[in-house]
Amino acid sequence: MFELNIQQHEVENRVDDLFIQFANGSENRTFVSNQYFRYPYHICRAQYLDQTPSGLASVYIQSSAGGVFANDRLKSRFHALPDSAAHVTSQASTIVHRMDHGDADLSVVIRAESGSFFEYLPDPIILFPKARLTSKVFIELDPQATVLMSDSFLIHDPNDRCDVFSEFRNEIEVKQLDGKLLCRDRNILTGSMYTSELLGVMGSNRVHGTFFFLGQNLPIESICSEFRKESESQLETYTGISVLPNDCGIWARAVSTDSVSLRATLQGLWRVARKLTVGAFPNDRKK
């Protein structure tokens, strides 16, 4: 267990398994101003991988557990202080293992203060047979903040026995800092729904991804146009682009038969969003 600038009584009473706070330092260089983590998480030191913005801090989140297991209740929280710039990602995809008894919860809270730029782009969740997972992401957004976020999962049967996950519940909620709801997206997918290939669920596709470009006073039409151009170049992925309620941003939802094409689609959307936000494409992240 590691903690920085946190009093012992605060550590004992924490409900988070992972907490990272980002602050804007000298010469507009963002740094990790506060952090806390416990098993199964590990936080790598901040890296500076992009020339634009030069002060953007990139952090990899690692897990020593080998995936998510029955009865796991894992809570992560990220706080982007005013004018900070940060990119958070995982070291690899997260396996959700078989659960003959019980289920698991993953919860992420992102708070983006005025002038902050925050990217949360983890690799996909992999749903193994009999997995039962609830995944929730809550975003608290200042009107002058920008958040880029992706959320994706794929269905995997390692033994090729036509076996699938039991249930996957997914929720993404965006609010203002004062608590006003801007948008909410909820999905419930069961293994039986997936195998029946119902129209409007996933059909024969086994990979699903969502990308959010959140911010107010964005050039909505030009962003949608650029997103559509990018998605049209990915012929093996079916992607839809929409404007979010309350003019809080743009989102894309994509499905594909394989993870390679979906990854290319989400990375392409991220690159376009980064260019539109800061004026330059990001450097690739090595994993």
PDB file of C-alpha atoms in Angstrom:
ATOM      1  CA  MET A   1       0.000   0.000   0.000  1.00  0.00           C
ATOM      2  CA  PHE A   2       1.247   3.481  -0.866  1.00  0.00           C
ATOM      3  CA  GLU A   3      -0.041   6.874   0.134  1.00  0.00           C
ATOM      4  CA  LEU A   4       1.200  10.412  -0.341  1.00  0.00           C
ATOM      5  CA  ASN A   5       0.115  13.500   1.607  1.00  0.00           C
ATOM      6  CA  ILE A   6      -2.754  11.610   3.203  1.00  0.00           C
ATOM      7  CA  GLN A   7      -3.094  11.390   6.954  1.00  0.00           C
ATOM      8  CA  GLN A   8      -3.330   7.947   8.528  1.00  0.00           C
ATOM      9  CA  HIS A   9      -6.882   8.427   9.803  1.00  0.00           C
ATOM     10  CA  GLU A  10      -7.930   9.407   6.275  1.00  0.00           C
ATOM     11  CA  VAL A  11      -6.376   6.223   4.852  1.00  0.00           C
ATOM     12  CA  GLU A  12      -8.181   4.013   7.348  1.00  0.00           C
ATOM     13  CA  ASN A  13     -11.531   5.571   6.451  1.00  0.00           C
ATOM     14  CA  ARG A  14     -11.115   5.595   2.670  1.00  0.00           C
ATOM     15  CA  VAL A  15     -13.569   3.711   0.497  1.00  0.00           C
ATOM     16  CA  ASP A  16     -11.472   4.061  -2.674  1.00  0.00           C
ATOM     17  CA  ASP A  17      -9.126   1.325  -3.796  1.00  0.00           C
ATOM     18  CA  LEU A  18      -7.417   3.819  -6.102  1.00  0.00           C
ATOM     19  CA  PHE A  19      -7.244   7.611  -6.000  1.00  0.00           C
ATOM     20  CA  ILE A  20      -5.170  10.001  -8.125  1.00  0.00           C
ATOM     21  CA  GLN A  21      -5.271  13.782  -8.059  1.00  0.00           C
ATOM     22  CA  PHE A  22      -3.625  15.864 -10.779  1.00  0.00           C
ATOM     23  CA  ALA A  23      -2.489  19.478 -10.386  1.00  0.00           C
ATOM     24  CA  ASN A  24      -0.967  22.040 -12.715  1.00  0.00           C
ATOM     25  CA  GLY A  25       2.561  22.888 -11.599  1.00  0.00           C
ATOM     26  CA  SER A  26       5.302  25.204 -12.737  1.00  0.00           C
ATOM     27  CA  GLU A  27       5.619  25.856 -16.476  1.00  0.00           C
ATOM     28  CA  ASN A  28       2.152  24.309 -16.971  1.00  0.00           C
ATOM     29  CA  ARG A  29       3.484  20.833 -16.237  1.00  0.00           C
ATOM     30  CA  THR A  30       0.865  18.601 -14.621  1.00  0.00           C
ATOM     31  CA  PHE A  31       1.977  16.354 -11.772  1.00  0.00           C
ATOM     32  CA  VAL A  32       0.400  13.814  -9.434  1.00  0.00           C
ATOM     33  CA  SER A  33      -0.338  15.922  -6.377  1.00  0.00           C
ATOM     34  CA  ASN A  34      -2.012  13.182  -4.355  1.00  0.00           C
ATOM     35  CA  GLN A  35      -2.355   9.436  -4.710  1.00  0.00           C
ATOM     36  CA  TYR A  36      -3.468   6.363  -2.851  1.00  0.00           C
ATOM     37  CA  PHE A  37      -3.814   2.744  -3.886  1.00  0.00           C
ATOM     38  CA  ARG A  38      -4.121  -0.691  -2.397  1.00  0.00           C
ATOM     39  CA  TYR A  39      -4.395  -4.231  -3.714  1.00  0.00           C
ATOM     40  CA  PRO A  40      -4.933  -5.005  -6.532  1.00  0.00           C
ATOM     41  CA  TYR A  41      -3.836  -1.671  -7.996  1.00  0.00           C
ATOM     42  CA  HIS A  42      -0.420  -0.175  -8.667  1.00  0.00           C
ATOM     43  CA  ILE A  43       0.238   3.293 -10.081  1.00  0.00           C
ATOM     44  CA  CYS A  44       3.198   3.907 -12.359  1.00  0.00           C
ATOM     45  CA  ARG A  45       4.985   7.242 -12.153  1.00  0.00           C
ATOM     46  CA  ALA A  46       3.735   9.999 -14.458  1.00  0.00           C
ATOM     47  CA  GLN A  47       5.310  10.101 -17.907  1.00  0.00           C
ATOM     48  CA  TYR A  48       5.435  12.963 -20.392  1.00  0.00           C
ATOM     49  CA  LEU A  49       4.948  11.410 -23.811  1.00  0.00           C
ATOM     50  CA  ASP A  50       3.486  14.209 -25.899  1.00  0.00           C
ATOM     51  CA  GLN A  51       4.983  17.425 -27.189  1.00  0.00           C
ATOM     52  CA  THR A  52       1.532  19.038 -27.293  1.00  0.00           C
ATOM     53  CA  PRO A  53       0.424  19.681 -24.661  1.00  0.00           C
ATOM     54  CA  SER A  54       3.948  19.302 -23.306  1.00  0.00           C
ATOM     55  CA  GLY A  55       2.872  19.260 -19.677  1.00  0.00           C
ATOM     56  CA  LEU A  56       0.297  16.478 -20.022  1.00  0.00           C
ATOM     57  CA  ALA A  57       0.938  13.691 -17.478  1.00  0.00           C
ATOM     58  CA  SER A  58       0.351  10.116 -18.656  1.00  0.00           C
ATOM     59  CA  VAL A  59      -0.269   7.476 -15.997  1.00  0.00           C
ATOM     60  CA  TYR A  60      -0.624   3.715 -16.390  1.00  0.00           C
ATOM     61  CA  ILE A  61      -2.780   1.792 -13.917  1.00  0.00           C
ATOM     62  CA  GLN A  62      -1.633  -1.778 -13.248  1.00  0.00           C
ATOM     63  CA  SER A  63      -3.340  -4.651 -11.452  1.00  0.00           C
ATOM     64  CA  SER A  64      -1.617  -7.546  -9.712  1.00  0.00           C
ATOM     65  CA  ALA A  65      -4.794  -9.627  -9.373  1.00  0.00           C
ATOM     66  CA  GLY A  66      -4.905 -11.129 -12.848  1.00  0.00           C
ATOM     67  CA  GLY A  67      -8.402  -9.842 -13.468  1.00  0.00           C
ATOM     68  CA  VAL A  68     -11.733  -9.349 -11.714  1.00  0.00           C
ATOM     69  CA  PHE A  69     -13.200 -12.160  -9.621  1.00  0.00           C
ATOM     70  CA  ALA A  70     -16.512 -12.917  -7.934  1.00  0.00           C
ATOM     71  CA  ASN A  71     -17.362 -10.552  -5.055  1.00  0.00           C
ATOM     72  CA  ASP A  72     -14.768  -7.946  -6.061  1.00  0.00           C
ATOM     73  CA  ARG A  73     -15.941  -4.413  -5.303  1.00  0.00           C
ATOM     74  CA  LEU A  74     -13.327  -2.109  -6.821  1.00  0.00           C
ATOM     75  CA  LYS A  75     -13.595   1.682  -6.648  1.00  0.00           C
ATOM     76  CA  SER A  76     -11.361   4.180  -8.448  1.00  0.00           C
ATOM     77  CA  ARG A  77     -11.429   7.959  -8.309  1.00  0.00           C
ATOM     78  CA  PHE A  78      -9.614  10.590 -10.378  1.00  0.00           C
ATOM     79  CA  HIS A  79      -9.556  14.319  -9.657  1.00  0.00           C
ATOM     80  CA  ALA A  80      -8.290  16.802 -12.244  1.00  0.00           C
ATOM     81  CA  LEU A  81      -7.646  20.128 -10.533  1.00  0.00           C
ATOM     82  CA  PRO A  82      -8.008  23.442 -12.434  1.00  0.00           C
ATOM     83  CA  ASP A  83      -5.899  23.767 -15.598  1.00  0.00           C
ATOM     84  CA  SER A  84      -4.333  20.313 -15.233  1.00  0.00           C
ATOM     85  CA  ALA A  85      -3.890  17.929 -18.185  1.00  0.00           C
ATOM     86  CA  ALA A  86      -3.712  14.156 -17.727  1.00  0.00           C
ATOM     87  CA  HIS A  87      -4.068  10.876 -19.584  1.00  0.00           C
ATOM     88  CA  VAL A  88      -4.950   7.703 -17.653  1.00  0.00           C
ATOM     89  CA  THR A  89      -4.974   4.229 -19.156  1.00  0.00           C
ATOM     90  CA  SER A  90      -4.594   0.589 -18.120  1.00  0.00           C
ATOM     91  CA  GLN A  91      -1.593  -1.628 -18.802  1.00  0.00           C
ATOM     92  CA  ALA A  92      -3.773  -4.140 -20.678  1.00  0.00           C
ATOM     93  CA  SER A  93      -7.317  -5.428 -20.990  1.00  0.00           C
ATOM     94  CA  THR A  94      -9.088  -6.520 -17.792  1.00  0.00           C
ATOM     95  CA  ILE A  95     -10.302 -10.125 -17.652  1.00  0.00           C
ATOM     96  CA  VAL A  96     -13.573 -10.719 -15.823  1.00  0.00           C
ATOM     97  CA  HIS A  97     -13.360 -14.348 -14.710  1.00  0.00           C
ATOM     98  CA  ARG A  98     -16.001 -17.034 -14.379  1.00  0.00           C
ATOM     99  CA  MET A  99     -18.423 -16.496 -11.489  1.00  0.00           C
ATOM    100  CA  ASP A 100     -20.417 -19.564 -10.502  1.00  0.00           C
ATOM    101  CA  HIS A 101     -21.460 -17.716  -7.342  1.00  0.00           C
ATOM    102  CA  GLY A 102     -21.714 -13.992  -6.723  1.00  0.00           C
ATOM    103  CA  ASP A 103     -20.854 -11.066  -8.997  1.00  0.00           C
ATOM    104  CA  ALA A 104     -18.425  -8.133  -9.220  1.00  0.00           C
ATOM    105  CA  ASP A 105     -18.601  -4.327  -9.330  1.00  0.00           C
ATOM    106  CA  LEU A 106     -16.255  -1.811 -10.932  1.00  0.00           C
ATOM    107  CA  SER A 107     -16.846   1.860 -10.117  1.00  0.00           C
ATOM    108  CA  VAL A 108     -14.944   4.889 -11.462  1.00  0.00           C
ATOM    109  CA  VAL A 109     -15.493   8.546 -10.488  1.00  0.00           C
ATOM    110  CA  ILE A 110     -13.900  11.346 -12.532  1.00  0.00           C
ATOM    111  CA  ARG A 111     -14.041  14.963 -11.369  1.00  0.00           C
ATOM    112  CA  ALA A 112     -12.782  17.544 -13.869  1.00  0.00           C
ATOM    113  CA  GLU A 113     -12.362  21.105 -12.577  1.00  0.00           C
ATOM    114  CA  SER A 114     -12.311  24.356 -14.553  1.00  0.00           C
ATOM    115  CA  GLY A 115      -9.823  24.442 -17.418  1.00  0.00           C
ATOM    116  CA  SER A 116      -8.742  20.830 -16.928  1.00  0.00           C
ATOM    117  CA  PHE A 117      -8.194  18.342 -19.744  1.00  0.00           C
ATOM    118  CA  PHE A 118      -8.585  14.701 -18.734  1.00  0.00           C
ATOM    119  CA  GLU A 119      -8.447  11.477 -20.743  1.00  0.00           C
ATOM    120  CA  TYR A 120      -9.595   8.147 -19.319  1.00  0.00           C
ATOM    121  CA  LEU A 121      -8.915   5.475 -21.943  1.00  0.00           C
ATOM    122  CA  PRO A 122      -8.604   1.981 -20.432  1.00  0.00           C
ATOM    123  CA  ASP A 123      -8.296  -1.130 -22.581  1.00  0.00           C
ATOM    124  CA  PRO A 124     -11.424  -3.276 -22.973  1.00  0.00           C
ATOM    125  CA  ILE A 125     -13.052  -5.471 -20.357  1.00  0.00           C
ATOM    126  CA  ILE A 126     -12.980  -9.141 -21.409  1.00  0.00           C
ATOM    127  CA  LEU A 127     -16.067 -11.056 -20.345  1.00  0.00           C
ATOM    128  CA  PHE A 128     -15.263 -14.736 -19.803  1.00  0.00           C
ATOM    129  CA  PRO A 129     -17.996 -17.422 -19.641  1.00  0.00           C
ATOM    130  CA  LYS A 130     -20.307 -17.062 -16.603  1.00  0.00           C
ATOM    131  CA  ALA A 131     -18.908 -13.597 -15.778  1.00  0.00           C
ATOM    132  CA  ARG A 132     -21.357 -11.329 -13.971  1.00  0.00           C
ATOM    133  CA  LEU A 133     -20.245  -7.687 -13.799  1.00  0.00           C
ATOM    134  CA  THR A 134     -21.625  -4.222 -13.065  1.00  0.00           C
ATOM    135  CA  SER A 135     -19.451  -1.396 -14.414  1.00  0.00           C
ATOM    136  CA  LYS A 136     -20.196   2.262 -13.644  1.00  0.00           C
ATOM    137  CA  VAL A 137     -18.409   5.475 -14.601  1.00  0.00           C
ATOM    138  CA  PHE A 138     -19.509   8.752 -13.000  1.00  0.00           C
ATOM    139  CA  ILE A 139     -18.153  11.989 -14.465  1.00  0.00           C
ATOM    140  CA  GLU A 140     -18.415  15.361 -12.687  1.00  0.00           C
ATOM    141  CA  LEU A 141     -17.735  18.048 -15.266  1.00  0.00           C
ATOM    142  CA  ASP A 142     -17.045  21.760 -14.955  1.00  0.00           C
ATOM    143  CA  PRO A 143     -18.381  23.829 -17.906  1.00  0.00           C
ATOM    144  CA  GLN A 144     -14.804  24.829 -18.765  1.00  0.00           C
ATOM    145  CA  ALA A 145     -13.344  21.289 -18.561  1.00  0.00           C
ATOM    146  CA  THR A 146     -12.822  18.714 -21.309  1.00  0.00           C
ATOM    147  CA  VAL A 147     -12.975  14.945 -20.784  1.00  0.00           C
ATOM    148  CA  LEU A 148     -12.242  12.225 -23.336  1.00  0.00           C
ATOM    149  CA  MET A 149     -13.332   8.756 -22.260  1.00  0.00           C
ATOM    150  CA  SER A 150     -13.695   5.323 -23.801  1.00  0.00           C
ATOM    151  CA  ASP A 151     -15.556   2.326 -22.427  1.00  0.00           C
ATOM    152  CA  SER A 152     -15.456  -1.038 -24.180  1.00  0.00           C
ATOM    153  CA  PHE A 153     -15.884  -4.761 -23.698  1.00  0.00           C
ATOM    154  CA  LEU A 154     -15.487  -7.959 -25.649  1.00  0.00           C
ATOM    155  CA  ILE A 155     -16.947 -11.436 -25.264  1.00  0.00           C
ATOM    156  CA  HIS A 156     -14.485 -14.312 -25.078  1.00  0.00           C
ATOM    157  CA  ASP A 157     -14.861 -18.088 -24.896  1.00  0.00           C
ATOM    158  CA  PRO A 158     -11.329 -19.475 -24.410  1.00  0.00           C
ATOM    159  CA  ASN A 159     -12.405 -23.112 -24.795  1.00  0.00           C
ATOM    160  CA  ASP A 160     -14.661 -22.591 -27.841  1.00  0.00           C
ATOM    161  CA  ARG A 161     -17.610 -24.276 -26.174  1.00  0.00           C
ATOM    162  CA  CYS A 162     -20.184 -21.677 -27.237  1.00  0.00           C
ATOM    163  CA  ASP A 163     -20.286 -20.534 -23.618  1.00  0.00           C
ATOM    164  CA  VAL A 164     -20.902 -16.882 -22.770  1.00  0.00           C
ATOM    165  CA  PHE A 165     -20.998 -14.468 -19.853  1.00  0.00           C
ATOM    166  CA  SER A 166     -24.021 -14.430 -17.542  1.00  0.00           C
ATOM    167  CA  GLU A 167     -24.773 -10.704 -17.231  1.00  0.00           C
ATOM    168  CA  PHE A 168     -23.136  -7.352 -17.896  1.00  0.00           C
ATOM    169  CA  ARG A 169     -24.569  -4.101 -16.523  1.00  0.00           C
ATOM    170  CA  ASN A 170     -23.008  -0.872 -17.691  1.00  0.00           C
ATOM    171  CA  GLU A 171     -23.725   2.733 -16.737  1.00  0.00           C
ATOM    172  CA  ILE A 172     -22.062   6.024 -17.660  1.00  0.00           C
ATOM    173  CA  GLU A 173     -23.341   9.195 -16.031  1.00  0.00           C
ATOM    174  CA  VAL A 174     -22.251  12.796 -16.613  1.00  0.00           C
ATOM    175  CA  LYS A 175     -23.154  15.602 -14.197  1.00  0.00           C
ATOM    176  CA  GLN A 176     -22.142  19.184 -13.596  1.00  0.00           C
ATOM    177  CA  LEU A 177     -20.123  19.897 -10.470  1.00  0.00           C
ATOM    178  CA  ASP A 178     -23.312  21.128  -8.791  1.00  0.00           C
ATOM    179  CA  GLY A 179     -24.976  17.757  -9.357  1.00  0.00           C
ATOM    180  CA  LYS A 180     -27.179  18.626 -12.342  1.00  0.00           C
ATOM    181  CA  LEU A 181     -27.566  15.605 -14.617  1.00  0.00           C
ATOM    182  CA  LEU A 182     -26.305  16.154 -18.163  1.00  0.00           C
ATOM    183  CA  CYS A 183     -26.628  12.659 -19.622  1.00  0.00           C
ATOM    184  CA  ARG A 184     -26.839   9.026 -18.598  1.00  0.00           C
ATOM    185  CA  ASP A 185     -26.312   5.832 -20.603  1.00  0.00           C
ATOM    186  CA  ARG A 186     -27.393   2.455 -19.185  1.00  0.00           C
ATOM    187  CA  ASN A 187     -27.189  -0.995 -20.695  1.00  0.00           C
ATOM    188  CA  ILE A 188     -28.024  -4.485 -19.486  1.00  0.00           C
ATOM    189  CA  LEU A 189     -26.865  -7.402 -21.599  1.00  0.00           C
ATOM    190  CA  THR A 190     -27.253 -11.062 -20.684  1.00  0.00           C
ATOM    191  CA  GLY A 191     -25.617 -14.048 -22.273  1.00  0.00           C
ATOM    192  CA  SER A 192     -28.944 -15.311 -23.566  1.00  0.00           C
ATOM    193  CA  MET A 193     -29.678 -11.933 -25.187  1.00  0.00           C
ATOM    194  CA  TYR A 194     -26.322 -12.042 -26.916  1.00  0.00           C
ATOM    195  CA  THR A 195     -26.566 -15.601 -28.217  1.00  0.00           C
ATOM    196  CA  SER A 196     -30.057 -14.972 -29.594  1.00  0.00           C
ATOM    197  CA  GLU A 197     -28.547 -12.214 -31.808  1.00  0.00           C
ATOM    198  CA  LEU A 198     -31.537  -9.950 -31.247  1.00  0.00           C
ATOM    199  CA  LEU A 199     -31.871  -6.984 -33.564  1.00  0.00           C
ATOM    200  CA  GLY A 200     -30.820  -3.842 -31.706  1.00  0.00           C
ATOM    201  CA  VAL A 201     -28.595  -5.688 -29.231  1.00  0.00           C
ATOM    202  CA  MET A 202     -25.321  -6.750 -30.863  1.00  0.00           C
ATOM    203  CA  GLY A 203     -26.224  -9.154 -33.621  1.00  0.00           C
ATOM    204  CA  SER A 204     -23.222 -11.334 -34.395  1.00  0.00           C
ATOM    205  CA  ASN A 205     -20.752  -8.720 -33.129  1.00  0.00           C
ATOM    206  CA  ARG A 206     -18.794  -9.650 -30.006  1.00  0.00           C
ATOM    207  CA  VAL A 207     -16.975  -6.379 -29.351  1.00  0.00           C
ATOM    208  CA  HIS A 208     -18.612  -3.139 -28.207  1.00  0.00           C
ATOM    209  CA  GLY A 209     -17.138   0.300 -27.542  1.00  0.00           C
ATOM    210  CA  THR A 210     -18.245   3.817 -26.634  1.00  0.00           C
ATOM    211  CA  PHE A 211     -16.249   7.027 -26.914  1.00  0.00           C
ATOM    212  CA  PHE A 212     -17.206  10.300 -25.185  1.00  0.00           C
ATOM    213  CA  PHE A 213     -15.940  13.777 -26.088  1.00  0.00           C
ATOM    214  CA  LEU A 214     -17.297  15.851 -23.202  1.00  0.00           C
ATOM    215  CA  GLY A 215     -17.264  19.607 -22.923  1.00  0.00           C
ATOM    216  CA  GLN A 216     -19.558  22.586 -23.290  1.00  0.00           C
ATOM    217  CA  ASN A 217     -19.407  25.198 -26.052  1.00  0.00           C
ATOM    218  CA  LEU A 218     -17.788  22.687 -28.387  1.00  0.00           C
ATOM    219  CA  PRO A 219     -18.013  23.080 -32.200  1.00  0.00           C
ATOM    220  CA  ILE A 220     -20.533  20.259 -32.380  1.00  0.00           C
ATOM    221  CA  GLU A 221     -21.062  20.075 -36.129  1.00  0.00           C
ATOM    222  CA  SER A 222     -17.376  20.102 -37.075  1.00  0.00           C
ATOM    223  CA  ILE A 223     -16.547  17.459 -34.458  1.00  0.00           C
ATOM    224  CA  CYS A 224     -19.342  15.198 -35.664  1.00  0.00           C
ATOM    225  CA  SER A 225     -18.126  15.636 -39.231  1.00  0.00           C
ATOM    226  CA  GLU A 226     -14.541  14.724 -38.291  1.00  0.00           C
ATOM    227  CA  PHE A 227     -15.713  11.745 -36.243  1.00  0.00           C
ATOM    228  CA  ARG A 228     -17.799  10.446 -39.144  1.00  0.00           C
ATOM    229  CA  LYS A 229     -14.872  10.773 -41.537  1.00  0.00           C
ATOM    230  CA  GLU A 230     -12.683   8.804 -39.153  1.00  0.00           C
ATOM    231  CA  SER A 231     -15.269   6.080 -38.535  1.00  0.00           C
ATOM    232  CA  GLU A 232     -15.911   5.666 -42.259  1.00  0.00           C
ATOM    233  CA  SER A 233     -12.267   4.742 -42.727  1.00  0.00           C
ATOM    234  CA  GLN A 234     -12.734   1.735 -40.405  1.00  0.00           C
ATOM    235  CA  LEU A 235     -14.691  -0.556 -42.708  1.00  0.00           C
ATOM    236  CA  GLU A 236     -14.918  -3.509 -40.307  1.00  0.00           C
ATOM    237  CA  THR A 237     -16.554  -1.502 -37.514  1.00  0.00           C
ATOM    238  CA  TYR A 238     -20.129  -0.183 -37.472  1.00  0.00           C
ATOM    239  CA  THR A 239     -20.118   3.214 -35.735  1.00  0.00           C
ATOM    240  CA  GLY A 240     -22.800   5.757 -34.923  1.00  0.00           C
ATOM    241  CA  ILE A 241     -22.096   9.391 -33.964  1.00  0.00           C
ATOM    242  CA  SER A 242     -24.552  11.459 -31.902  1.00  0.00           C
ATOM    243  CA  VAL A 243     -24.765  14.741 -30.006  1.00  0.00           C
ATOM    244  CA  LEU A 244     -25.281  14.266 -26.273  1.00  0.00           C
ATOM    245  CA  PRO A 245     -28.177  15.857 -24.349  1.00  0.00           C
ATOM    246  CA  ASN A 246     -27.789  19.333 -22.849  1.00  0.00           C
ATOM    247  CA  ASP A 247     -25.038  20.110 -25.383  1.00  0.00           C
ATOM    248  CA  CYS A 248     -22.488  18.445 -23.104  1.00  0.00           C
ATOM    249  CA  GLY A 249     -20.551  16.797 -25.918  1.00  0.00           C
ATOM    250  CA  ILE A 250     -20.474  14.147 -28.633  1.00  0.00           C
ATOM    251  CA  TRP A 251     -20.333  10.394 -28.383  1.00  0.00           C
ATOM    252  CA  ALA A 252     -19.722   7.448 -30.670  1.00  0.00           C
ATOM    253  CA  ARG A 253     -20.906   3.878 -30.239  1.00  0.00           C
ATOM    254  CA  ALA A 254     -19.248   1.104 -32.209  1.00  0.00           C
ATOM    255  CA  VAL A 255     -19.609  -2.658 -32.623  1.00  0.00           C
ATOM    256  CA  SER A 256     -17.362  -5.096 -34.413  1.00  0.00           C
ATOM    257  CA  THR A 257     -16.673  -8.784 -34.815  1.00  0.00           C
ATOM    258  CA  ASP A 258     -13.070  -8.443 -33.627  1.00  0.00           C
ATOM    259  CA  SER A 259     -11.132  -6.410 -31.098  1.00  0.00           C
ATOM    260  CA  VAL A 260      -8.442  -5.237 -33.541  1.00  0.00           C
ATOM    261  CA  SER A 261     -10.863  -3.234 -35.667  1.00  0.00           C
ATOM    262  CA  LEU A 262     -12.661  -1.781 -32.640  1.00  0.00           C
ATOM    263  CA  ARG A 263      -9.356  -0.740 -31.087  1.00  0.00           C
ATOM    264  CA  ALA A 264      -8.413   1.026 -34.330  1.00  0.00           C
ATOM    265  CA  THR A 265     -11.762   2.833 -34.347  1.00  0.00           C
ATOM    266  CA  LEU A 266     -11.522   4.036 -30.742  1.00  0.00           C
ATOM    267  CA  GLN A 267      -7.895   5.082 -31.158  1.00  0.00           C
ATOM    268  CA  GLY A 268      -8.797   6.969 -34.322  1.00  0.00           C
ATOM    269  CA  LEU A 269     -11.581   8.851 -32.542  1.00  0.00           C
ATOM    270  CA  TRP A 270      -9.220   9.651 -29.660  1.00  0.00           C
ATOM    271  CA  ARG A 271      -6.592  11.013 -32.054  1.00  0.00           C
ATOM    272  CA  VAL A 272      -9.161  13.202 -33.797  1.00  0.00           C
ATOM    273  CA  ALA A 273     -10.549  14.472 -30.480  1.00  0.00           C
ATOM    274  CA  ARG A 274      -7.060  15.269 -29.186  1.00  0.00           C
ATOM    275  CA  LYS A 275      -6.171  17.160 -32.367  1.00  0.00           C
ATOM    276  CA  LEU A 276      -9.382  19.184 -32.190  1.00  0.00           C
ATOM    277  CA  THR A 277      -8.755  20.004 -28.525  1.00  0.00           C
ATOM    278  CA  VAL A 278      -5.046  20.844 -28.342  1.00  0.00           C
ATOM    279  CA  GLY A 279      -4.048  21.203 -32.001  1.00  0.00           C
ATOM    280  CA  ALA A 280      -1.869  18.088 -32.335  1.00  0.00           C
ATOM    281  CA  PHE A 281      -2.255  14.328 -32.554  1.00  0.00           C
ATOM    282  CA  PRO A 282      -1.093  12.277 -29.528  1.00  0.00           C
ATOM    283  CA  ASN A 283       1.892   9.979 -29.644  1.00  0.00           C
ATOM    284  CA  ASP A 284       1.084   6.269 -29.538  1.00  0.00           C
ATOM    285  CA  ARG A 285       1.092   4.595 -26.120  1.00  0.00           C
ATOM    286  CA  LYS A 286       3.202   1.427 -25.924  1.00  0.00           C
ATOM    287  CA  LYS A 287       1.756  -1.525 -24.038  1.00  0.00           C
TER     288      LYS A 287
END
